[in-house]
C-alpha positions as a printed NumPy array, in Angstrom:
array([[ 98.258, 183.267,  31.601],
       [ 97.56 , 179.541,  31.273],
       [ 94.445, 178.341,  29.459],
       [ 91.937, 176.458,  31.62 ],
       [ 92.157, 172.685,  31.266],
       [ 90.828, 169.55 ,  32.913],
       [ 94.31 , 168.605,  34.157],
       [ 95.011, 166.221,  31.265],
       [ 95.8  , 168.896,  28.694],
       [ 92.265, 169.171,  27.326],
       [ 91.129, 172.756,  26.83 ],
       [ 87.985, 173.861,  28.634],
       [ 87.678, 177.26 ,  26.971],
       [ 84.02 , 177.93 ,  26.208],
       [ 84.949, 180.081,  23.22 ],
       [ 86.502, 177.071,  21.479],
       [ 84.464, 175.921,  18.497],
       [ 83.471, 172.275,  17.98 ],
       [ 85.721, 170.628,  15.427],
       [ 86.274, 167.203,  13.887],
       [ 89.234, 166.784,  11.518],
       [ 90.21 , 163.423,  10.034],
       [ 93.792, 162.537,   9.042],
       [ 95.491, 159.527,   7.466],
       [ 98.069, 159.247,  10.297],
       [ 98.569, 160.359,  13.886],
       [101.65 , 162.299,  12.759],
       [ 99.503, 164.261,  10.282],
       [ 97.004, 164.948,  13.06 ],
       [ 99.657, 166.121,  15.509],
       [101.099, 168.474,  12.861],
       [ 97.705, 169.518,  11.407],
       [ 98.577, 168.612,   7.829],
       [ 96.943, 166.622,   5.021],
       [ 93.392, 166.863,   6.392],
       [ 91.141, 164.257,   4.762],
       [ 87.892, 165.679,   6.091],
       [ 86.803, 168.616,   8.244],
       [ 83.517, 169.159,  10.064],
       [ 82.175, 171.809,  12.404],
       [ 79.851, 169.441,  14.299],
       [ 76.407, 170.499,  15.381],
       [ 74.672, 168.963,  18.36 ],
       [ 73.433, 165.405,  17.953],
       [ 74.663, 164.903,  14.378],
       [ 76.578, 161.667,  13.832],
       [ 79.786, 161.747,  11.79 ],
       [ 81.042, 158.434,  10.393],
       [ 84.835, 158.29 ,  10.172],
       [ 86.287, 157.752,   6.687],
       [ 87.895, 154.388,   5.87 ],
       [ 91.198, 156.167,   5.088],
       [ 91.255, 157.87 ,   8.496],
       [ 93.97 , 156.686,  10.886],
       [ 93.597, 159.481,  13.462],
       [ 91.265, 162.369,  14.143],
       [ 91.271, 165.64 ,  16.031],
       [ 88.21 , 166.559,  18.04 ],
       [ 87.293, 169.644,  20.011],
       [ 84.058, 169.203,  21.929],
       [ 83.936, 172.893,  22.963],
       [ 80.724, 173.265,  25.001],
       [ 79.38 , 169.779,  24.22 ],
       [ 79.616, 167.702,  27.406],
       [ 78.145, 164.367,  26.226],
       [ 80.347, 163.716,  23.181],
       [ 81.518, 160.231,  22.279],
       [ 83.331, 158.025,  19.785],
       [ 81.422, 154.864,  18.866],
       [ 82.718, 151.506,  17.618],
       [ 79.986, 151.205,  14.972],
       [ 78.958, 153.501,  12.147],
       [ 75.861, 155.554,  12.77 ],
       [ 77.031, 156.352,  16.331],
       [ 75.964, 152.943,  17.606],
       [ 77.702, 150.248,  19.623],
       [ 80.204, 150.56 ,  22.431],
       [ 81.6  , 154.039,  22.983],
       [ 84.025, 156.172,  24.955],
       [ 83.419, 159.719,  26.124],
       [ 85.249, 162.621,  24.488],
       [ 86.1  , 165.82 ,  26.32 ],
       [ 88.131, 168.879,  25.411],
       [ 90.258, 168.757,  22.298],
       [ 93.048, 166.466,  21.117],
       [ 94.266, 164.044,  18.459],
       [ 93.17 , 160.435,  18.877],
       [ 94.038, 157.22 ,  17.015],
       [ 90.983, 155.973,  15.154],
       [ 91.537, 152.427,  16.439],
       [ 88.219, 150.551,  16.659],
       [ 86.077, 153.696,  16.517],
       [ 83.934, 154.304,  13.433],
       [ 81.809, 157.363,  14.288],
       [ 81.651, 160.484,  16.473],
       [ 78.736, 162.447,  17.931],
       [ 78.877, 165.674,  19.943],
       [ 76.126, 166.674,  22.359]])
């Protein structure tokens, strides 16, 4: 049986737990190795991404208003996050899940 998704490969399973893992490279993220930092985010807490982070894995689980921000402290321009996947850090410096 296929897991429910939003059509783009992002899991929508409510039993998934929120997660934020930081990795040095996208390859490390895709293969879940050499984790630099792990968090089990709680609602509304801001997580600044480490300077060594090149990619991160997020799983928003039941949080529907999650985002990655371009400034530390979850400020500045942002993009919405949904489901769970690896993402290049790029210009983003912080993550919040709500």
